[in-house]
Amino acid sequence: MPARLRRYLPILDWGRRYDRDAFSNDMIAAVIVTIMLIPQSLAYALLAGLPPEAGIYASIAPIILYAIFGTSRALAVGPVAVVSLLTASAVGQIATQGTAGYAVAALTLALLSGVFLMALGFFRLGFLANFLSHPVIAGFITASGILIATSQLKHILGVSADGHTLPEMLMSLLEHIGETNWITVVIGLAATGFLFWVRKGLKPLLRSMGLGPKMADVATKAGPVAAVVATTLAAWGLGLDGHGVKIVGEVPQSLPPFTLPGLSPSLLQQLLVPAIVISIIGFVESVSVAQTLAAKKRQKIDPDQELIGLGAANLGAAFTGGFPVTGGFSRSVVNFDAGAETPAAGAYTAVGLAIAAVALTPLVHYLPKATLAATIIVAVLSLVDFSILKKTWAYNRADFLAVAATILLTLLVGVEAGVGAGVGLSILLHLFKTSRPHVAEVGLVPGTEHFRNILRHDVETHPDVVMLRVDESLYFANARFLEDLLQARVSEGTAVRNVVLMFSAVNDVDFSALESLETINTRLCDMGVGLHLAEVKGPVMDKLRSTHLLEHLNGEIFLSQYQAWRKLTGPQDRLAAQ
């Protein structure tokens, strides 16, 4: 029972070894991440269409719950750009921003996402996320980055605009371009330029001034805070809100409240599919970051337990005034670089954010929304990577098609359509590729016991024997392909008297493929041709032994391909079909 508990509560494992050094490192990391998260949390709430405090609330309880249930030592959980965009897209189709119904729908979305993730984790179904290929994910994130950056231009310009697709956003911006507030533009462009410079130029400058590498890195990570402080003071001191500059306004001074998601059947039905999409995208992003950071310290994570940890985090967000969350790349990297040793660093970060929620929220009253928009734009443009199109075009045109379709549909139709197309195309491409498995006719490399493709190597063959290496597991989608290929090869008018199927690369044979093998065996028997199998893997052989195929096999089963070659082409001729 204790081992089972430790599986579901990783805190019982790392908590036993927690010491003063780990506490010191975790506290330092927590301070750095907290400083970074305050403006970031406010910005992502703005992106999700929610009040700014929702971003802070979504970064407190979820972090603590992930620290208890998660397995990554460095993953920092909270609002992220792509999930915030998906939230705004899903909830915006149900309720109007600023209404109670909008906030309740966001809570419900987090609830459904949490339940779905935990169900996947408990039933160990994390492998389902593999149906999203990496190129498709890269294409979706690139398109999402463009959508997110475009959606924030209205705050940079100080105009009202809406839309969920790129054409809608651009048309709306053009329609309201005459309402541009030039003071807001100055603030937005200045903040954006400063933040870009901080990312590239501040650290080298500080190092040239003699500051240590760690302190220079901390100062660079805290760059957005400087932009927040400067623009807030400017807006307050100059009374810019009276000149049309939109500010954050009053933010409640309180800890996250207890909230109840909506449970009406119609609302749950409307949000179910978006919740599944958000869960899968969030999990894929989170587990990728967690595995990358864990590998650097030779640690490991449990993807199924990660599902439970992220599910618990989303449930926490649903009942504490938040919205869907996941593990963020930028904050996790900062957490890792700052020296976080255990998930306790996240819990300490939550404490810091709770203090900020109670004591520091009045300080952001005059924070211009243009500054938060600049923070989002700078963060998401680093996600845009069009090189994936060039790479996939050069390597695999089918993958290029999937990436291009995902990008275009996400930009022109919407994020749900983009994700759906990506998943659908990934599955279709997999089925297409495996439905035509690579089957090579092989021959003996002279002077060896190795067999290679006759089209690629100078090998020995025998006119009476056809040896085929099947380079794919056999299942319903490709079983007929092997039937047709063998029929064509043996019917070419040659004197083939034996066929050997080399199964060294076959990891599984499903029932449809079994029936195809039985059909092949019957046809070859009628033609007077022997069917033999070689190098069959143990698990596959175990399955075949439980069937009638081996009893009626019109040939033999050989341990190795060379053994088959020696027997079927040797001096003691046994070429006649049995």
Coordinates of C-alpha atoms in Angstrom, one line a residue:
M1 CA 0.0 0.0 0.0
P2 CA 2.8 2.6 0.8
A3 CA 4.3 2.0 -2.7
R4 CA 0.9 2.5 -4.3
L5 CA 0.4 5.7 -2.3
R6 CA 3.9 6.9 -3.4
R7 CA 2.9 6.3 -7.0
Y8 CA -0.1 8.6 -6.7
L9 CA 1.5 11.0 -4.2
P10 CA 5.1 11.6 -5.4
I11 CA 5.5 14.1 -2.5
L12 CA 5.8 11.1 -0.2
D13 CA 8.9 10.1 -2.2
W14 CA 10.9 13.3 -2.6
G15 CA 9.6 14.7 0.7
R16 CA 11.4 12.1 2.7
R17 CA 14.8 13.4 1.3
Y18 CA 14.0 17.0 1.6
D19 CA 16.8 18.9 3.4
R20 CA 18.1 22.4 4.1
D21 CA 20.0 22.8 0.9
A22 CA 17.0 21.8 -1.2
F23 CA 14.9 24.3 0.8
S24 CA 17.4 27.1 0.1
N25 CA 17.5 26.4 -3.6
D26 CA 13.8 26.1 -3.8
M27 CA 13.2 29.4 -2.0
I28 CA 15.6 31.2 -4.4
A29 CA 13.9 29.8 -7.4
A30 CA 10.5 30.6 -6.0
V31 CA 11.4 34.3 -5.5
I32 CA 12.6 34.6 -9.1
V33 CA 9.6 32.8 -10.6
T34 CA 7.1 34.8 -8.4
I35 CA 8.6 38.1 -9.7
M36 CA 8.2 36.8 -13.3
L37 CA 4.7 35.4 -12.8
I38 CA 3.0 38.5 -11.4
P39 CA 2.9 40.4 -14.7
Q40 CA 2.6 37.2 -16.7
S41 CA -0.4 35.9 -14.8
L42 CA -2.2 39.2 -15.3
A43 CA -1.4 39.2 -19.0
Y44 CA -2.7 35.7 -19.6
A45 CA -5.9 36.5 -17.8
L46 CA -6.3 39.4 -20.2
L47 CA -5.7 37.0 -23.1
A48 CA -8.3 34.6 -21.8
G49 CA -10.8 37.4 -21.6
L50 CA -11.0 37.3 -17.8
P51 CA -10.4 39.8 -15.0
P52 CA -6.7 40.2 -14.1
E53 CA -7.0 38.6 -10.7
A54 CA -8.1 35.4 -12.3
G55 CA -4.5 34.9 -13.6
I56 CA -3.1 35.2 -10.1
Y57 CA -5.8 32.9 -8.7
A58 CA -5.0 30.3 -11.4
S59 CA -1.4 30.3 -10.3
I60 CA -1.9 29.6 -6.6
A61 CA -3.9 26.4 -5.8
P62 CA -2.9 24.7 -9.1
I63 CA 0.8 25.0 -8.3
I64 CA 0.3 23.6 -4.8
L65 CA -1.8 20.7 -6.1
Y66 CA 0.8 19.9 -8.8
A67 CA 3.5 19.9 -6.2
I68 CA 1.7 17.2 -4.4
F69 CA 0.7 15.0 -7.3
G70 CA 3.2 15.8 -10.1
T71 CA 6.5 14.1 -10.8
S72 CA 8.6 16.8 -12.4
R73 CA 11.0 18.6 -10.1
A74 CA 11.0 21.8 -12.2
L75 CA 7.7 22.1 -14.0
A76 CA 5.9 25.4 -13.1
V77 CA 2.1 25.1 -13.6
G78 CA -0.2 28.0 -14.3
P79 CA -1.8 30.0 -17.2
V80 CA 0.0 29.7 -20.5
A81 CA -0.5 31.6 -23.8
V82 CA -1.9 28.8 -26.0
V83 CA -4.3 27.4 -23.3
S84 CA -5.4 31.0 -22.5
L85 CA -6.2 31.5 -26.2
L86 CA -8.1 28.2 -26.4
T87 CA -10.0 29.3 -23.3
A88 CA -11.0 32.6 -24.8
S89 CA -12.0 30.9 -28.1
A90 CA -14.2 28.3 -26.4
V91 CA -15.8 30.4 -23.7
G92 CA -16.3 33.4 -26.1
Q93 CA -18.7 31.3 -28.2
I94 CA -20.9 30.7 -25.1
A95 CA -20.9 34.0 -23.2
T96 CA -19.9 37.6 -23.5
Q97 CA -16.6 38.8 -22.0
G98 CA -17.1 40.6 -18.7
T99 CA -20.2 38.8 -17.7
A100 CA -20.7 36.3 -14.9
G101 CA -21.6 33.6 -17.4
Y102 CA -18.2 34.0 -19.0
A103 CA -16.3 33.5 -15.7
V104 CA -18.5 30.5 -14.8
A105 CA -17.9 28.9 -18.3
A106 CA -14.1 29.3 -17.8
L107 CA -14.4 27.6 -14.4
T108 CA -16.4 24.8 -16.0
L109 CA -13.8 24.4 -18.7
A110 CA -11.1 24.0 -16.1
L111 CA -13.3 21.4 -14.3
L112 CA -13.9 19.3 -17.4
S113 CA -10.2 19.5 -18.3
G114 CA -9.2 18.4 -14.8
V115 CA -11.7 15.5 -14.8
F116 CA -10.6 14.4 -18.3
L117 CA -6.9 14.6 -17.4
M118 CA -7.3 12.6 -14.2
A119 CA -9.3 10.0 -15.9
L120 CA -6.6 9.5 -18.5
G121 CA -4.0 9.3 -15.7
F122 CA -5.9 6.8 -13.6
F123 CA -6.6 4.5 -16.6
R124 CA -3.0 5.0 -17.8
L125 CA -4.0 6.4 -21.2
G126 CA -1.3 9.0 -21.6
F127 CA -0.3 7.3 -24.9
L128 CA -3.3 8.9 -26.5
A129 CA -1.4 12.2 -26.7
N130 CA 1.0 10.5 -29.1
F131 CA -1.7 10.9 -31.8
L132 CA -0.5 14.5 -32.1
S133 CA 2.7 14.4 -34.1
H134 CA 5.5 16.8 -33.3
P135 CA 5.3 18.6 -36.7
V136 CA 1.5 19.1 -36.2
I137 CA 2.1 20.5 -32.7
A138 CA 4.8 22.8 -34.0
G139 CA 2.4 24.0 -36.7
F140 CA -0.4 24.6 -34.3
I141 CA 1.8 26.5 -31.8
T142 CA 3.2 28.7 -34.6
A143 CA -0.3 29.6 -35.8
S144 CA -1.5 30.1 -32.2
G145 CA 1.4 32.5 -31.6
I146 CA 0.4 34.5 -34.6
L147 CA -3.3 34.6 -33.5
I148 CA -2.3 35.6 -29.9
A149 CA 0.0 38.4 -31.1
T150 CA -2.6 39.7 -33.5
S151 CA -5.3 39.6 -30.8
Q152 CA -3.2 41.9 -28.6
L153 CA -2.7 44.6 -31.2
K154 CA -6.1 46.1 -30.1
H155 CA -4.5 46.8 -26.7
I156 CA -1.4 48.3 -28.3
L157 CA -3.6 50.6 -30.4
G158 CA -6.1 51.3 -27.7
V159 CA -9.1 50.3 -29.9
S160 CA -12.0 47.9 -29.6
A161 CA -11.7 44.8 -31.8
D162 CA -12.8 41.2 -31.8
G163 CA -12.6 38.0 -33.8
H164 CA -11.3 34.4 -33.4
T165 CA -9.6 34.0 -36.7
L166 CA -6.8 36.0 -38.4
P167 CA -9.0 37.5 -41.1
E168 CA -11.7 38.5 -38.5
M169 CA -9.1 40.1 -36.2
L170 CA -7.5 42.0 -39.1
M171 CA -10.8 43.3 -40.5
S172 CA -12.0 44.3 -37.0
L173 CA -8.7 46.2 -36.4
L174 CA -9.0 48.0 -39.8
E175 CA -12.6 49.0 -39.0
H176 CA -11.6 50.6 -35.7
I177 CA -8.2 52.0 -36.7
G178 CA -9.6 55.5 -36.6
E179 CA -10.1 55.1 -32.8
T180 CA -6.4 54.7 -32.2
N181 CA -5.1 56.3 -29.0
W182 CA -1.6 57.5 -29.8
I183 CA -0.5 57.7 -26.1
T184 CA -1.4 54.0 -25.8
V185 CA 0.5 53.3 -29.0
V186 CA 3.6 55.0 -27.6
I187 CA 3.3 53.0 -24.3
G188 CA 2.7 49.7 -26.2
L189 CA 5.5 50.1 -28.7
A190 CA 8.0 51.3 -26.0
A191 CA 7.1 48.4 -23.8
T192 CA 7.4 45.9 -26.6
G193 CA 10.7 47.3 -27.8
F194 CA 12.1 47.3 -24.3
L195 CA 11.1 43.7 -23.6
F196 CA 12.6 42.5 -26.9
W197 CA 15.8 44.3 -25.9
V198 CA 15.8 42.8 -22.5
R199 CA 15.6 39.3 -24.0
K200 CA 18.6 39.9 -26.3
G201 CA 20.7 42.8 -25.0
L202 CA 20.3 43.2 -21.2
K203 CA 22.3 40.2 -20.1
P204 CA 25.4 41.0 -22.2
L205 CA 25.2 44.6 -21.0
L206 CA 25.1 43.6 -17.3
R207 CA 27.9 41.1 -17.8
S208 CA 30.1 43.7 -19.5
M209 CA 29.4 45.9 -16.4
G210 CA 30.9 43.2 -14.2
L211 CA 27.7 41.6 -12.8
G212 CA 27.9 37.9 -12.1
P213 CA 26.2 35.5 -14.5
K214 CA 23.5 34.4 -12.0
M215 CA 22.6 37.9 -11.0
A216 CA 22.6 39.0 -14.7
D217 CA 20.3 36.2 -15.5
V218 CA 17.9 37.1 -12.6
A219 CA 17.8 40.7 -13.7
T220 CA 17.1 39.7 -17.3
K221 CA 14.2 37.5 -16.1
A222 CA 12.8 40.3 -14.1
G223 CA 12.8 42.7 -17.1
P224 CA 9.0 42.6 -17.6
V225 CA 8.7 43.8 -14.0
A226 CA 10.7 46.9 -14.9
A227 CA 8.4 47.6 -17.8
V228 CA 5.3 47.1 -15.5
V229 CA 6.7 49.5 -12.9
A230 CA 7.8 52.2 -15.4
T231 CA 4.6 52.3 -17.3
T232 CA 2.4 52.1 -14.2
L233 CA 4.2 55.1 -12.6
A234 CA 3.9 57.0 -15.9
A235 CA 0.1 56.3 -16.1
W236 CA -0.4 57.2 -12.5
G237 CA 1.9 60.3 -12.4
L238 CA 0.6 61.7 -15.7
G239 CA -3.0 60.7 -15.3
L240 CA -3.0 58.9 -18.6
D241 CA -6.2 57.1 -17.9
G242 CA -7.9 60.4 -18.3
H243 CA -6.5 60.6 -21.8
G244 CA -8.1 57.3 -22.9
V245 CA -5.3 54.9 -21.9
K246 CA -6.9 51.7 -20.7
I247 CA -5.6 50.5 -17.4
V248 CA -6.1 47.3 -15.3
G249 CA -8.2 49.2 -12.7
E250 CA -9.2 47.8 -9.4
V251 CA -8.0 44.3 -8.5
P252 CA -9.5 42.7 -5.4
Q253 CA -7.2 42.3 -2.5
S254 CA -7.9 38.7 -1.5
L255 CA -6.9 35.1 -1.5
P256 CA -8.5 33.0 -4.2
P257 CA -12.2 32.6 -3.4
F258 CA -14.1 29.4 -3.4
T259 CA -16.0 29.2 -6.7
L260 CA -18.4 26.7 -8.2
P261 CA -18.3 25.8 -11.9
G262 CA -21.5 25.6 -13.8
L263 CA -22.9 22.1 -14.1
S264 CA -25.9 22.5 -16.4
P265 CA -26.0 19.7 -19.0
S266 CA -26.1 22.2 -21.9
L267 CA -23.0 24.0 -20.7
L268 CA -21.1 20.8 -20.1
Q269 CA -22.0 19.6 -23.6
Q270 CA -20.9 22.8 -25.2
L271 CA -17.5 22.8 -23.4
L272 CA -16.7 19.1 -23.5
V273 CA -14.9 19.0 -26.9
P274 CA -12.9 22.3 -26.2
A275 CA -12.0 20.8 -22.7
I276 CA -10.6 17.7 -24.4
V277 CA -8.6 19.8 -26.9
I278 CA -7.2 22.0 -24.1
S279 CA -6.3 18.9 -22.1
I280 CA -4.4 17.2 -24.9
I281 CA -2.6 20.3 -26.0
G282 CA -1.8 21.3 -22.5
F283 CA -0.5 17.8 -21.6
V284 CA 1.6 17.5 -24.7
E285 CA 3.2 20.9 -24.0
S286 CA 3.7 20.2 -20.3
V287 CA 5.1 16.7 -20.6
S288 CA 7.5 17.8 -23.3
V289 CA 8.9 20.5 -21.1
A290 CA 9.0 18.2 -18.1
Q291 CA 10.9 15.5 -19.9
T292 CA 13.4 17.9 -21.4
L293 CA 14.2 19.4 -18.0
A294 CA 14.3 16.1 -16.2
A295 CA 16.7 14.6 -18.7
K296 CA 19.2 17.4 -17.9
K297 CA 19.5 16.1 -14.3
R298 CA 19.1 12.4 -15.2
Q299 CA 15.7 12.3 -13.5
K300 CA 12.6 10.7 -14.9
I301 CA 8.9 11.6 -14.9
D302 CA 5.8 9.4 -15.1
P303 CA 3.5 10.7 -17.9
D304 CA 0.5 9.0 -16.5
Q305 CA 1.1 10.5 -13.1
E306 CA 1.7 13.9 -14.8
L307 CA -1.8 13.6 -16.1
I308 CA -3.1 13.2 -12.6
G309 CA -1.0 16.1 -11.4
L310 CA -2.2 18.4 -14.2
G311 CA -5.8 17.2 -13.7
A312 CA -5.6 18.1 -10.0
A313 CA -4.2 21.5 -10.9
N314 CA -7.1 22.2 -13.2
L315 CA -9.6 21.1 -10.6
G316 CA -7.9 23.4 -8.2
A317 CA -8.3 26.3 -10.7
A318 CA -12.0 25.4 -11.2
F319 CA -12.8 25.9 -7.5
T320 CA -10.6 28.9 -6.8
G321 CA -11.6 31.4 -9.5
G322 CA -9.1 30.4 -12.2
F323 CA -9.2 28.9 -15.7
P324 CA -7.5 26.0 -17.4
V325 CA -3.7 25.7 -16.7
T326 CA -0.8 23.6 -17.7
G327 CA 3.0 23.5 -17.4
G328 CA 4.5 26.6 -19.0
F329 CA 7.8 26.5 -21.0
S330 CA 9.2 29.9 -20.0
R331 CA 8.4 29.8 -16.3
S332 CA 9.6 26.1 -16.0
V333 CA 12.9 27.0 -17.7
V334 CA 13.3 30.0 -15.3
N335 CA 12.4 27.7 -12.4
F336 CA 15.0 25.1 -13.5
D337 CA 17.7 27.7 -14.2
A338 CA 17.1 29.3 -10.8
G339 CA 18.0 26.1 -9.1
A340 CA 14.7 24.5 -8.2
E341 CA 15.4 21.1 -6.6
T342 CA 11.9 19.8 -5.9
P343 CA 8.2 20.6 -6.6
A344 CA 8.2 22.5 -3.3
A345 CA 9.6 25.4 -5.2
G346 CA 6.2 25.7 -6.8
A347 CA 4.5 25.7 -3.5
Y348 CA 6.7 28.5 -2.3
T349 CA 5.9 30.4 -5.5
A350 CA 2.2 29.9 -4.7
V351 CA 2.8 31.5 -1.2
G352 CA 4.5 34.4 -2.9
L353 CA 1.7 34.9 -5.3
A354 CA -0.8 34.7 -2.4
I355 CA 1.0 37.5 -0.7
A356 CA 0.9 39.5 -3.9
A357 CA -2.8 38.9 -4.2
V358 CA -3.4 40.2 -0.7
A359 CA -0.9 43.0 -0.5
L360 CA 0.3 44.1 -3.9
T361 CA -2.7 44.3 -6.2
P362 CA -3.4 48.0 -5.5
L363 CA 0.0 48.7 -7.1
V364 CA -1.2 47.5 -10.5
H365 CA -4.3 49.7 -10.6
Y366 CA -2.7 52.1 -13.1
L367 CA -0.9 49.4 -15.1
P368 CA -1.7 50.0 -18.8
K369 CA -3.2 47.1 -20.6
A370 CA -0.9 47.9 -23.5
T371 CA 2.0 46.8 -21.2
L372 CA 0.4 43.5 -20.6
A373 CA -0.3 43.1 -24.3
A374 CA 3.4 43.8 -25.0
T375 CA 4.4 41.1 -22.5
I376 CA 2.2 38.6 -24.3
I377 CA 3.4 39.6 -27.8
V378 CA 7.1 39.2 -26.8
A379 CA 6.4 35.9 -25.1
V380 CA 4.4 34.3 -27.9
L381 CA 6.5 35.5 -30.9
S382 CA 9.3 33.2 -29.6
L383 CA 6.9 30.3 -30.3
V384 CA 6.5 31.2 -34.0
D385 CA 8.7 28.9 -36.0
F386 CA 8.1 28.8 -39.7
S387 CA 11.2 26.7 -40.3
I388 CA 9.1 23.6 -39.5
L389 CA 7.6 24.1 -43.0
K390 CA 11.0 24.1 -44.7
K391 CA 12.2 21.1 -42.6
T392 CA 9.1 19.0 -43.3
W393 CA 9.1 19.9 -47.0
A394 CA 12.7 18.7 -47.3
Y395 CA 12.2 15.6 -45.3
N396 CA 8.7 14.3 -45.8
R397 CA 6.0 15.9 -47.9
A398 CA 3.2 14.2 -46.1
D399 CA 4.3 15.8 -42.8
F400 CA 4.6 19.1 -44.6
L401 CA 1.0 18.8 -45.7
A402 CA -0.2 18.1 -42.2
V403 CA 1.8 21.1 -40.8
A404 CA 0.6 23.5 -43.6
A405 CA -3.0 22.4 -43.2
T406 CA -2.8 22.8 -39.4
I407 CA -1.4 26.3 -39.7
L408 CA -3.8 27.5 -42.4
L409 CA -6.9 26.1 -40.7
T410 CA -5.9 27.5 -37.3
L411 CA -5.4 30.9 -38.8
L412 CA -8.4 31.0 -41.1
V413 CA -11.0 28.9 -39.4
G414 CA -10.1 28.7 -35.7
V415 CA -8.0 26.9 -33.1
E416 CA -10.5 24.0 -32.7
A417 CA -10.5 23.4 -36.4
G418 CA -6.7 23.6 -36.5
V419 CA -6.3 21.0 -33.7
G420 CA -8.9 18.8 -35.1
A421 CA -7.3 18.9 -38.5
G422 CA -3.9 18.2 -37.0
V423 CA -5.1 15.2 -35.1
G424 CA -7.1 13.8 -38.0
L425 CA -4.3 14.3 -40.5
S426 CA -1.8 12.7 -38.1
I427 CA -4.0 9.6 -37.8
L428 CA -4.7 9.5 -41.5
L429 CA -1.0 9.8 -42.4
H430 CA -0.1 7.1 -40.0
L431 CA -2.8 4.8 -41.5
F432 CA -1.6 5.7 -45.0
K433 CA 2.0 5.0 -44.3
T434 CA 1.4 1.7 -42.4
S435 CA -1.2 0.5 -44.9
R436 CA 1.6 0.2 -47.5
P437 CA 4.4 -1.4 -45.4
H438 CA 7.8 -1.6 -46.7
V439 CA 8.3 -5.2 -47.9
A440 CA 11.8 -6.0 -49.3
E441 CA 12.8 -9.0 -51.3
V442 CA 16.1 -10.1 -49.8
G443 CA 19.0 -12.2 -50.8
L444 CA 22.2 -13.6 -49.1
V445 CA 25.2 -11.3 -48.8
P446 CA 28.1 -13.4 -50.2
G447 CA 30.3 -14.8 -47.5
T448 CA 28.0 -13.9 -44.7
E449 CA 24.7 -15.1 -43.0
H450 CA 23.1 -11.7 -43.6
F451 CA 20.2 -10.9 -45.9
R452 CA 19.7 -7.5 -47.6
N453 CA 17.4 -5.9 -50.2
I454 CA 18.1 -7.2 -53.7
L455 CA 17.6 -3.7 -55.1
R456 CA 20.2 -2.1 -52.9
H457 CA 22.9 -4.8 -52.6
D458 CA 24.7 -7.3 -54.6
V459 CA 23.3 -10.5 -53.1
E460 CA 22.7 -14.2 -53.9
T461 CA 19.2 -15.3 -54.9
H462 CA 17.6 -18.6 -55.9
P463 CA 15.1 -18.8 -58.8
D464 CA 12.9 -21.3 -56.8
V465 CA 12.8 -19.3 -53.6
V466 CA 11.3 -15.8 -52.8
M467 CA 12.4 -14.3 -49.5
L468 CA 10.4 -11.3 -48.3
R469 CA 11.3 -9.2 -45.3
V470 CA 8.2 -7.5 -43.8
D471 CA 9.2 -4.2 -42.2
E472 CA 6.0 -3.4 -40.3
S473 CA 3.6 -5.0 -37.9
L474 CA 0.6 -6.6 -39.7
Y475 CA -2.8 -5.3 -38.9
F476 CA -6.2 -4.7 -40.5
A477 CA -5.0 -1.7 -42.6
N478 CA -2.1 -3.4 -44.3
A479 CA -3.0 -7.1 -44.3
R480 CA -4.5 -7.0 -47.9
F481 CA -1.4 -5.2 -49.2
L482 CA 0.7 -8.2 -48.3
E483 CA -1.8 -10.6 -49.9
D484 CA -1.8 -8.6 -53.2
L485 CA 2.0 -8.2 -53.2
L486 CA 2.6 -12.0 -52.8
Q487 CA -0.1 -12.8 -55.4
A488 CA 1.6 -10.6 -57.9
R489 CA 5.1 -11.8 -57.1
V490 CA 4.3 -15.5 -57.3
S491 CA 2.1 -15.1 -60.4
E492 CA 4.8 -13.5 -62.5
G493 CA 5.4 -16.8 -64.5
T494 CA 8.5 -17.7 -62.5
A495 CA 9.3 -21.2 -61.1
V496 CA 8.8 -20.1 -57.5
R497 CA 8.3 -23.1 -55.3
N498 CA 8.8 -21.6 -51.9
V499 CA 8.1 -18.3 -50.2
V500 CA 9.8 -17.3 -46.9
L501 CA 8.4 -14.4 -44.9
M502 CA 11.0 -12.8 -42.7
F503 CA 9.2 -11.5 -39.6
S504 CA 12.2 -10.0 -37.8
A505 CA 10.5 -6.5 -37.8
V506 CA 6.9 -7.7 -37.1
N507 CA 6.0 -6.9 -33.6
D508 CA 2.3 -7.8 -33.8
V509 CA -0.2 -9.7 -36.0
D510 CA -3.9 -8.8 -35.4
F511 CA -6.9 -11.0 -36.3
S512 CA -7.4 -9.4 -39.7
A513 CA -3.7 -10.0 -40.5
L514 CA -4.0 -13.6 -39.2
E515 CA -6.9 -14.2 -41.6
S516 CA -4.8 -12.8 -44.5
L517 CA -1.9 -15.1 -43.6
E518 CA -4.3 -18.0 -43.7
T519 CA -5.6 -16.9 -47.1
I520 CA -2.0 -16.6 -48.4
N521 CA -1.2 -20.0 -47.1
T522 CA -4.3 -21.5 -48.8
R523 CA -3.6 -19.8 -52.1
L524 CA 0.1 -20.8 -52.1
C525 CA -0.9 -24.4 -51.2
D526 CA -3.3 -24.5 -54.2
M527 CA -0.4 -23.3 -56.4
G528 CA 2.0 -25.9 -55.1
V529 CA 4.1 -23.3 -53.4
G530 CA 5.4 -23.7 -49.8
L531 CA 4.9 -20.8 -47.3
H532 CA 7.6 -20.5 -44.6
L533 CA 8.1 -18.1 -41.7
A534 CA 11.5 -17.1 -40.3
E535 CA 12.8 -15.1 -37.3
V536 CA 9.3 -14.8 -35.7
K537 CA 9.5 -12.9 -32.4
G538 CA 8.4 -14.6 -29.3
P539 CA 5.2 -12.6 -28.5
V540 CA 4.1 -13.0 -32.1
M541 CA 4.8 -16.8 -32.0
D542 CA 2.8 -17.1 -28.8
K543 CA -0.2 -15.6 -30.5
L544 CA 0.2 -17.7 -33.6
R545 CA 0.5 -20.9 -31.6
S546 CA -3.0 -20.3 -30.2
T547 CA -4.5 -20.4 -33.7
H548 CA -4.9 -23.0 -36.5
L549 CA -2.4 -21.3 -38.8
L550 CA 0.6 -23.3 -37.7
E551 CA -1.3 -26.5 -37.9
H552 CA -2.1 -25.9 -41.6
L553 CA 1.0 -24.0 -42.5
N554 CA 2.2 -25.2 -46.0
G555 CA 5.8 -25.0 -44.9
E556 CA 8.1 -24.6 -41.9
I557 CA 9.1 -22.1 -39.3
F558 CA 12.8 -21.3 -39.2
L559 CA 14.8 -19.8 -36.3
S560 CA 16.8 -17.7 -38.7
Q561 CA 16.6 -16.6 -42.3
Y562 CA 20.0 -18.2 -43.0
Q563 CA 18.6 -21.6 -41.8
A564 CA 15.7 -21.2 -44.2
W565 CA 18.1 -20.4 -47.0
R566 CA 20.4 -23.4 -46.3
K567 CA 17.5 -25.8 -46.2
L568 CA 15.5 -24.6 -49.1
T569 CA 18.5 -24.1 -51.5
G570 CA 20.9 -26.7 -50.1
P571 CA 22.1 -29.9 -51.8
Q572 CA 19.4 -32.0 -50.3
D573 CA 16.6 -30.4 -52.3
R574 CA 13.4 -30.0 -50.3
L575 CA 11.8 -27.5 -52.5
A576 CA 8.5 -29.3 -53.1
A577 CA 5.6 -27.8 -51.4
Q578 CA 4.4 -29.9 -48.5

